[in-house]
Amino acid sequence: MTLDVLYFAWLRERIGLSQERIETDALTVADLVEELRAREDRYALAFSDLSAVRVAVDQDLTEFDAPLANAREVAFFPPMTGG
Amino acid sequence: MTLDVLYFAWLRERIGLSQERIETDALTVADLVEELRAREDRYALAFSDLSAVRVAVDQDLTEFDAPLANAREVAFFPPMTGG
Amino acid sequence: MATVRVQEAPFALGEEVEAFASGRTDMGAVVTFTGVVRDLAQTDLDVMEIEHYPGMTERAIGSIVDEAVSRWSLGDALVIHRYGRMGPGDRIMMVATAAPHRVDAFAAAEFLMDYLKSRAPFWKKEITEDGAGWVAATEEDEAALTRW
Amino acid sequence: MATVRVQEAPFALGEEVEAFASGRTDMGAVVTFTGVVRDLAQTDLDVMEIEHYPGMTERAIGSIVDEAVSRWSLGDALVIHRYGRMGPGDRIMMVATAAPHRVDAFAAAEFLMDYLKSRAPFWKKEITEDGAGWVAATEEDEAALTRW
């Protein structure tokens, strides 16, 4: 499966990327995070405390146990600070 | 004691006056209302249901048992509908 | 600090809001409320006439504003209230509050509105095709005061 | 019925409010909220930078507005939210609601603000003399959602 993975705010800064295309067999968001963590230190660092990270699948806010079946875009970011 | 007595909204319309100067020995607002009621039918009618009437003494909202000592201006009106 | 205006003339809502919100680098939140004359289909309102009690009106609104300033952390407050004749769609009044945080700006604006409704000496008369009638105060509006 | 605009350019607050409140003979109440960049004395803020998630932003705000429309009797709603670089005193965003009655207009505006704070994908970065830092979400803002 091909996924567009997006990073925002300090996750983007820590990983050094705003977007990348990934080939993965991850079944859930949590699986995908494990894959990313295993890649390089900068990913491991960015995802070291998941309580500070939020995730959206295809632009809908969701949880880390959400399935990735049919997903096209996964985004990781800190808690939002709009308004 | 000389008092300026003011009437607003439907009290003004029923009594047919917006303001009058009255010589009175009334000790409280309630006494003043009794005096006015005794004068003429239009006053009796305007003050027939005091639950629908509010009173201000010297431009401060108060109750019917409020004393009139040193008062200069008494105003009667229905519940307010500002905003 | 606060501004209170009781006037017969219309006010320019956009300009008032723009001016009120300008230059506030210490206030993160500005809330405004505007009251508009409604034309209810069933009544076919032609004219709204607002009577007030000159002198007491300014005094009563002043006290309400002072109370709001004492209860919430406000940078500024504005109240404009018209009297006289108005037509459907005309703006009757406006309130604006500026505060460091949104919770204070909202609470103060709602407090001002609840008190202006039932404690400022204005009386509304609706003049329709069928005649004229004084708007009755509602129990709802009176009850709204108990939450503060 | 509602309007959502996510833009980098400044917006003209006074003109927006004037236009939003115009021609509403069926809506008695208009409430607006404006968010302003604060310059706190202790930090000496130079620039506020707002990042967002294009696509999801419009979608998330749209859902929040739909939810407000389903909960309260609203005639209209407007949300404008900026992204990019801003300075102290600049307006970040605004919300406006129009309703027959003030209670609905206020509640819907507060609901929109609470959800925009924590559920719309914006992130604020403060750049001061001492460096740059991402604004942390507060527990207060998260807790504000539980009241709805």
Coordinates of C-alpha atoms in Angstrom, one line a residue:
Chain A
M1 CA 0.0 0.0 0.0
T2 CA 1.2 3.5 -0.9
L3 CA 0.6 6.2 1.7
D4 CA 1.3 9.9 1.8
V5 CA 2.5 10.7 5.3
L6 CA 2.4 14.3 6.4
Y7 CA 4.0 16.0 9.4
F8 CA 3.1 19.3 11.0
A9 CA 4.5 21.8 13.5
W10 CA 7.3 20.4 15.7
L11 CA 6.9 16.9 14.2
R12 CA 7.7 18.3 10.8
E13 CA 10.7 20.2 12.3
R14 CA 12.0 17.1 14.2
I15 CA 11.6 14.8 11.2
G16 CA 12.8 17.4 8.8
L17 CA 10.1 16.6 6.3
S18 CA 6.6 17.9 5.7
Q19 CA 5.5 15.0 3.5
E20 CA 6.8 11.7 2.2
R21 CA 5.4 8.8 0.2
I22 CA 5.7 5.4 1.9
E23 CA 5.2 1.8 0.8
T24 CA 3.9 -0.1 3.8
D25 CA 2.0 -3.1 5.0
A26 CA 1.0 -1.5 8.3
L27 CA -2.5 -2.5 9.3
T28 CA -3.0 0.3 11.8
V29 CA -1.7 3.7 12.6
A30 CA 0.2 2.2 15.5
D31 CA 1.9 -0.3 13.1
L32 CA 2.9 2.6 10.9
V33 CA 4.4 4.5 13.8
E34 CA 6.4 1.4 14.8
E35 CA 7.8 1.2 11.2
L36 CA 8.7 4.9 11.2
R37 CA 10.3 4.7 14.7
A38 CA 12.5 1.8 13.5
R39 CA 13.8 3.8 10.5
E40 CA 16.0 6.5 12.1
D41 CA 16.6 8.4 15.3
R42 CA 14.8 11.5 14.2
Y43 CA 11.6 9.5 13.8
A44 CA 12.2 7.7 17.1
L45 CA 12.6 11.0 18.7
A46 CA 9.5 12.6 17.1
F47 CA 7.4 9.7 18.1
S48 CA 8.9 9.1 21.6
D49 CA 5.8 10.4 23.4
L50 CA 2.6 9.5 21.6
S51 CA 0.5 11.3 24.2
A52 CA 1.8 14.5 22.5
V53 CA 1.0 13.4 19.0
R54 CA -2.4 13.4 17.2
V55 CA -3.2 11.6 14.0
A56 CA -5.6 12.1 11.1
V57 CA -6.3 9.4 8.4
D58 CA -7.6 10.9 5.2
Q59 CA -8.0 14.2 6.9
D60 CA -10.2 12.9 9.7
L61 CA -8.9 13.0 13.3
T62 CA -8.6 9.5 14.6
E63 CA -6.9 7.2 17.2
F64 CA -3.6 5.2 16.9
D65 CA -5.5 1.9 16.8
A66 CA -7.4 3.1 13.6
P67 CA -7.0 0.7 10.6
L68 CA -5.2 1.8 7.5
A69 CA -7.2 -0.3 5.0
N70 CA -8.0 2.0 2.0
A71 CA -6.2 4.9 3.6
R72 CA -4.3 7.3 1.2
E73 CA -3.0 10.0 3.6
V74 CA -1.9 9.9 7.2
A75 CA -0.9 13.0 9.1
F76 CA 0.9 13.4 12.4
F77 CA 0.9 16.6 14.4
P78 CA 0.8 18.0 18.0
P79 CA -2.5 19.0 19.7
M80 CA -4.0 21.8 17.7
T81 CA -3.8 25.4 18.7
G82 CA -6.3 27.3 16.5
G83 CA -8.6 30.1 17.3
Chain B
M1 CA -42.5 67.4 50.1
T2 CA -42.4 68.2 46.4
L3 CA -41.8 65.2 44.1
D4 CA -41.4 64.9 40.3
V5 CA -43.3 61.8 39.3
L6 CA -42.6 60.2 35.9
Y7 CA -44.5 57.6 34.0
F8 CA -43.2 55.5 31.1
A9 CA -44.6 53.2 28.4
W10 CA -48.2 52.0 29.0
L11 CA -48.3 53.7 32.4
R12 CA -47.6 57.0 30.7
E13 CA -50.3 56.2 28.1
R14 CA -52.9 55.1 30.6
I15 CA -52.4 58.1 32.9
G16 CA -52.0 60.4 30.0
L17 CA -49.0 62.2 31.4
S18 CA -45.2 61.7 31.2
Q19 CA -44.4 63.8 34.2
E20 CA -46.1 65.8 37.0
R21 CA -45.0 67.6 40.1
I22 CA -46.8 66.5 43.3
E23 CA -47.0 67.8 46.8
T24 CA -47.2 64.8 49.1
D25 CA -46.6 63.6 52.7
A26 CA -46.3 60.0 51.5
L27 CA -43.6 58.2 53.5
T28 CA -43.1 55.3 51.1
V29 CA -43.6 54.5 47.4
A30 CA -46.6 52.4 48.4
D31 CA -48.2 55.4 50.2
L32 CA -47.6 57.5 47.1
V33 CA -49.3 54.9 44.9
E34 CA -52.3 54.9 47.3
E35 CA -52.6 58.6 47.0
L36 CA -52.4 58.5 43.2
R37 CA -55.0 55.6 43.0
A38 CA -57.4 57.7 45.1
R39 CA -57.2 60.6 42.7
E40 CA -58.8 59.4 39.5
D41 CA -59.8 56.3 37.7
R42 CA -57.0 56.5 35.2
Y43 CA -54.5 56.3 38.1
A44 CA -56.5 53.5 39.7
L45 CA -56.4 51.6 36.4
A46 CA -52.7 52.2 35.8
F47 CA -51.8 50.9 39.3
S48 CA -54.4 48.1 39.5
D49 CA -51.8 45.4 39.3
L50 CA -48.6 46.4 41.0
S51 CA -46.9 43.1 40.0
A52 CA -46.7 44.6 36.5
V53 CA -45.2 47.9 37.7
R54 CA -41.6 48.8 38.6
V55 CA -40.4 51.8 40.4
A56 CA -37.3 53.9 40.6
V57 CA -36.5 56.5 43.2
D58 CA -34.0 59.1 42.1
Q59 CA -33.2 56.9 39.1
D60 CA -32.4 53.8 41.2
L61 CA -34.6 50.8 40.8
T62 CA -36.2 50.0 44.2
E63 CA -39.2 48.3 45.8
F64 CA -42.7 49.6 46.8
D65 CA -41.8 49.7 50.5
A66 CA -38.9 52.0 49.8
P67 CA -39.0 55.3 51.9
L68 CA -39.4 58.6 50.1
A69 CA -37.4 60.7 52.6
N70 CA -35.2 63.2 50.7
A71 CA -36.5 61.8 47.3
R72 CA -36.9 64.2 44.4
E73 CA -38.0 62.0 41.6
V74 CA -40.1 58.9 41.5
A75 CA -40.7 57.0 38.2
F76 CA -43.2 54.2 37.5
F77 CA -42.9 51.9 34.5
P78 CA -43.5 48.4 33.3
P79 CA -40.8 45.7 33.4
M80 CA -38.0 46.8 31.1
T81 CA -37.4 45.4 27.6
G82 CA -34.1 46.7 26.5
G83 CA -31.4 45.0 24.5
Chain C
M1 CA -12.3 52.8 30.4
A2 CA -15.7 51.8 29.2
T3 CA -17.9 53.7 26.8
V4 CA -21.7 54.0 27.0
R5 CA -23.7 55.8 24.4
V6 CA -27.5 56.3 24.4
Q7 CA -28.6 57.9 21.2
E8 CA -31.5 58.3 18.7
A9 CA -29.2 58.2 15.7
P10 CA -28.2 55.0 13.9
F11 CA -24.7 53.8 14.6
A12 CA -22.2 52.4 12.0
L13 CA -21.7 48.8 13.2
G14 CA -18.7 47.9 11.1
E15 CA -16.9 51.1 12.0
E16 CA -17.6 50.7 15.7
V17 CA -16.3 47.2 15.7
E18 CA -13.3 48.1 13.7
A19 CA -12.4 51.0 16.0
F20 CA -13.1 49.0 19.2
A21 CA -10.9 46.1 18.1
S22 CA -8.0 48.3 16.9
G23 CA -4.7 48.7 18.6
R24 CA -5.3 46.0 21.2
T25 CA -2.0 44.2 21.4
D26 CA -2.7 43.2 25.0
M27 CA -6.2 41.8 24.4
G28 CA -6.5 38.5 22.6
A29 CA -10.3 38.4 22.4
V30 CA -13.0 40.8 21.2
V31 CA -16.7 39.8 21.4
T32 CA -19.6 41.8 20.0
F33 CA -23.3 41.5 20.2
T34 CA -25.7 43.4 17.9
G35 CA -29.5 43.5 18.4
V36 CA -31.5 43.8 15.2
V37 CA -35.2 44.7 14.8
R38 CA -36.9 41.6 13.6
D39 CA -39.8 41.5 11.1
L40 CA -41.7 38.4 12.1
A41 CA -43.8 37.1 9.2
Q42 CA -46.9 36.7 11.4
T43 CA -46.9 40.2 12.7
D44 CA -45.7 42.2 9.7
L45 CA -43.8 44.8 11.9
D46 CA -43.7 48.3 10.4
V47 CA -42.1 50.2 13.2
M48 CA -40.4 49.6 16.5
E49 CA -40.5 52.5 18.9
I50 CA -38.1 52.5 21.9
E51 CA -38.8 54.8 24.9
H52 CA -36.3 55.3 27.6
Y53 CA -35.7 57.2 30.8
P54 CA -33.1 59.9 30.1
G55 CA -30.6 60.1 33.0
M56 CA -31.5 56.8 34.6
T57 CA -30.6 55.0 31.3
E58 CA -27.0 56.1 31.3
R59 CA -26.8 55.5 35.1
A60 CA -28.2 52.0 34.9
I61 CA -26.0 51.0 32.0
G62 CA -23.0 52.5 33.8
S63 CA -23.7 50.3 36.8
I64 CA -24.1 47.2 34.7
V65 CA -20.8 47.9 32.9
D66 CA -19.0 48.6 36.3
E67 CA -20.3 45.3 37.6
A68 CA -19.0 43.5 34.5
V69 CA -15.6 45.1 34.8
S70 CA -15.4 44.0 38.5
R71 CA -16.3 40.4 37.7
W72 CA -14.2 39.7 34.7
S73 CA -10.7 40.6 33.5
L74 CA -11.7 43.1 30.8
G75 CA -9.6 45.6 28.9
D76 CA -12.5 47.6 27.6
A77 CA -16.3 47.5 27.1
L78 CA -18.7 49.4 24.8
V79 CA -22.4 49.8 24.9
I80 CA -24.5 51.7 22.3
H81 CA -28.2 51.6 22.7
R82 CA -30.7 53.5 20.5
Y83 CA -34.1 54.9 21.3
G84 CA -36.8 56.3 19.0
R85 CA -38.3 54.8 15.9
M86 CA -36.7 52.0 13.9
G87 CA -37.7 49.7 11.1
P88 CA -37.1 46.0 10.4
G89 CA -33.4 45.2 9.9
D90 CA -32.3 48.3 11.8
R91 CA -29.7 47.8 14.6
I92 CA -31.1 48.6 18.0
M93 CA -28.0 48.3 20.1
M94 CA -24.6 46.8 20.4
V95 CA -22.2 45.6 23.1
A96 CA -18.5 44.9 22.7
T97 CA -16.0 43.5 25.2
A98 CA -12.2 43.1 24.9
A99 CA -10.3 40.7 27.2
P100 CA -7.0 38.9 27.3
H101 CA -8.9 35.6 27.1
R102 CA -12.1 34.5 25.2
V103 CA -13.9 33.1 28.3
D104 CA -13.9 36.5 29.9
A105 CA -14.9 38.4 26.8
F106 CA -17.8 36.0 26.1
A107 CA -19.1 35.9 29.7
A108 CA -18.9 39.7 30.1
A109 CA -20.8 40.3 26.8
E110 CA -23.5 37.8 27.8
F111 CA -23.8 39.4 31.3
L112 CA -24.1 42.8 29.8
M113 CA -26.9 41.6 27.4
D114 CA -28.8 39.8 30.2
Y115 CA -28.8 42.9 32.4
L116 CA -29.5 45.4 29.6
K117 CA -32.6 43.3 28.6
S118 CA -34.2 43.5 32.1
R119 CA -32.5 46.3 34.1
A120 CA -31.9 49.2 31.7
P121 CA -34.9 51.5 31.4
F122 CA -36.0 50.9 27.8
W123 CA -39.4 49.9 26.6
K124 CA -40.2 48.6 23.2
K125 CA -43.4 49.2 21.3
E126 CA -44.2 47.3 18.2
I127 CA -46.4 49.1 15.6
T128 CA -47.9 46.7 13.0
E129 CA -50.7 46.8 10.5
D130 CA -53.1 45.6 13.3
G131 CA -52.1 48.3 15.8
A132 CA -49.5 49.1 18.4
G133 CA -48.5 47.1 21.5
W134 CA -45.8 47.2 24.2
V135 CA -43.5 44.3 24.1
A136 CA -43.9 42.2 27.3
A137 CA -40.9 41.3 29.4
T138 CA -40.4 37.5 29.4
E139 CA -39.9 35.2 32.3
E140 CA -37.0 33.8 30.3
D141 CA -35.2 37.1 30.3
E142 CA -35.8 37.6 34.0
A143 CA -34.6 34.1 34.8
A144 CA -31.4 34.7 32.7
L145 CA -30.2 37.0 35.5
T146 CA -30.1 34.2 38.1
R147 CA -27.1 32.5 36.4
W148 CA -24.8 35.4 37.3
Chain D
M1 CA -25.7 28.6 4.4
A2 CA -22.5 29.1 6.4
T3 CA -19.3 30.6 5.0
V4 CA -15.8 29.3 5.9
R5 CA -12.6 31.0 4.7
V6 CA -9.1 29.9 5.4
Q7 CA -6.7 32.5 4.0
E8 CA -3.2 34.0 4.4
A9 CA -4.4 37.6 3.7
P10 CA -5.7 39.9 6.4
F11 CA -9.5 40.4 6.6
A12 CA -11.3 43.6 7.1
L13 CA -13.1 43.0 10.4
G14 CA -15.4 46.0 10.3
E15 CA -16.5 45.3 6.7
E16 CA -17.0 41.6 7.4
V17 CA -19.2 42.3 10.5
E18 CA -21.2 45.0 8.6
A19 CA -21.8 42.7 5.7
F20 CA -22.6 39.7 7.9
A21 CA -25.2 41.7 10.0
S22 CA -26.8 43.3 6.9
G23 CA -30.3 42.5 5.6
R24 CA -31.2 40.2 8.5
T25 CA -34.8 41.2 9.2
D26 CA -35.5 37.7 10.5
M27 CA -32.5 37.5 12.9
G28 CA -32.6 39.5 16.1
A29 CA -29.1 38.6 17.3
V30 CA -25.6 38.8 15.8
V31 CA -22.6 37.7 17.8
T32 CA -18.9 38.0 16.7
F33 CA -15.6 36.9 18.1
T34 CA -12.3 38.2 16.9
G35 CA -9.0 36.7 17.9
V36 CA -6.0 39.1 18.1
V37 CA -2.3 38.4 18.3
R38 CA -1.2 39.5 21.8
D39 CA 2.1 41.0 22.6
L40 CA 2.8 39.9 26.2
A41 CA 5.2 42.3 28.0
Q42 CA 7.3 39.4 29.3
T43 CA 7.9 37.7 26.0
D44 CA 8.2 40.7 23.6
L45 CA 6.6 38.8 20.7
D46 CA 7.8 39.8 17.3
V47 CA 6.0 37.4 15.0
M48 CA 3.2 34.8 15.3
E49 CA 3.4 32.1 12.6
I50 CA 0.4 29.9 12.0
E51 CA 0.7 26.6 10.2
H52 CA -2.3 24.6 9.0
Y53 CA -3.2 21.5 7.1
P54 CA -4.7 22.5 3.8
G55 CA -7.7 20.5 2.9
M56 CA -8.3 19.1 6.4
T57 CA -8.6 22.6 7.8
E58 CA -11.6 23.4 5.6
R59 CA -13.1 20.0 6.2
A60 CA -12.7 20.2 10.0
I61 CA -14.1 23.7 10.3
G62 CA -17.0 22.7 8.0
S63 CA -17.8 19.8 10.4
I64 CA -17.7 22.1 13.4
V65 CA -20.0 24.6 11.7
D66 CA -22.4 21.8 10.6
E67 CA -22.5 20.6 14.2
A68 CA -23.3 24.2 15.5
V69 CA -26.1 24.5 12.9
S70 CA -27.6 21.2 14.0
R71 CA -27.5 22.2 17.7
W72 CA -28.8 25.7 17.6
S73 CA -31.4 27.7 15.7
L74 CA -29.0 29.7 13.5
G75 CA -29.7 31.8 10.5
D76 CA -26.1 32.0 9.4
A77 CA -22.5 31.5 10.5
L78 CA -19.1 32.8 9.3
V79 CA -15.6 31.6 10.1
I80 CA -12.5 33.3 8.8
H81 CA -9.1 31.9 9.9
R82 CA -5.7 33.1 8.8
Y83 CA -2.5 31.2 8.5
G84 CA 1.1 32.5 7.9
R85 CA 3.0 35.3 9.6
M86 CA 1.3 37.9 11.8
G87 CA 2.4 40.7 14.2
P88 CA 1.1 41.9 17.5
G89 CA -2.4 43.5 17.2
D90 CA -3.1 41.6 13.9
R91 CA -6.4 39.7 13.7
I92 CA -5.9 36.0 13.5
M93 CA -9.5 34.9 13.0
M94 CA -13.1 35.7 13.4
V95 CA -16.4 33.9 14.0
A96 CA -19.9 35.4 13.5
T97 CA -23.3 33.9 14.2
A98 CA -26.8 35.2 13.5
A99 CA -29.9 33.8 15.2
P100 CA -33.4 34.8 16.1
H101 CA -32.5 34.9 19.8
R102 CA -29.4 36.0 21.6
V103 CA -29.0 32.7 23.6
D104 CA -28.5 30.7 20.4
A105 CA -26.2 33.2 18.8
F106 CA -23.9 33.3 21.9
A107 CA -23.9 29.6 22.5
A108 CA -23.1 28.8 18.9
A109 CA -20.2 31.3 18.8
E110 CA -18.7 29.9 22.0
F111 CA -19.1 26.4 20.7
L112 CA -17.4 27.3 17.4
M113 CA -14.5 29.0 19.3
D114 CA -14.0 26.0 21.7
Y115 CA -13.8 23.6 18.8
L116 CA -11.7 25.8 16.5
K117 CA -9.2 26.0 19.4
S118 CA -8.6 22.3 19.8
R119 CA -10.1 20.5 16.7
A120 CA -9.1 22.6 13.7
P121 CA -5.6 21.7 12.4
F122 CA -3.8 25.0 13.1
W123 CA -0.5 25.3 15.1
K124 CA 0.8 28.6 16.4
K125 CA 4.5 29.4 16.7
E126 CA 5.7 32.4 18.6
I127 CA 8.9 34.0 17.5
T128 CA 10.4 36.4 20.1
E129 CA 13.8 38.0 20.7
D130 CA 14.7 34.9 22.7
G131 CA 13.9 32.4 19.9
A132 CA 11.0 30.5 18.5
G133 CA 8.6 28.1 20.2
W134 CA 5.4 26.2 19.4
V135 CA 2.4 27.3 21.5
A136 CA 1.3 24.4 23.7
A137 CA -2.3 23.3 23.8
T138 CA -3.8 23.9 27.3
E139 CA -5.8 21.5 29.4
E140 CA -8.2 24.3 29.9
D141 CA -8.9 24.4 26.1
E142 CA -9.4 20.7 26.0
A143 CA -11.6 20.7 29.0
A144 CA -13.8 23.5 27.5
L145 CA -15.1 20.9 25.0
T146 CA -16.7 18.8 27.7
R147 CA -19.4 21.4 28.3
W148 CA -21.0 20.9 25.0

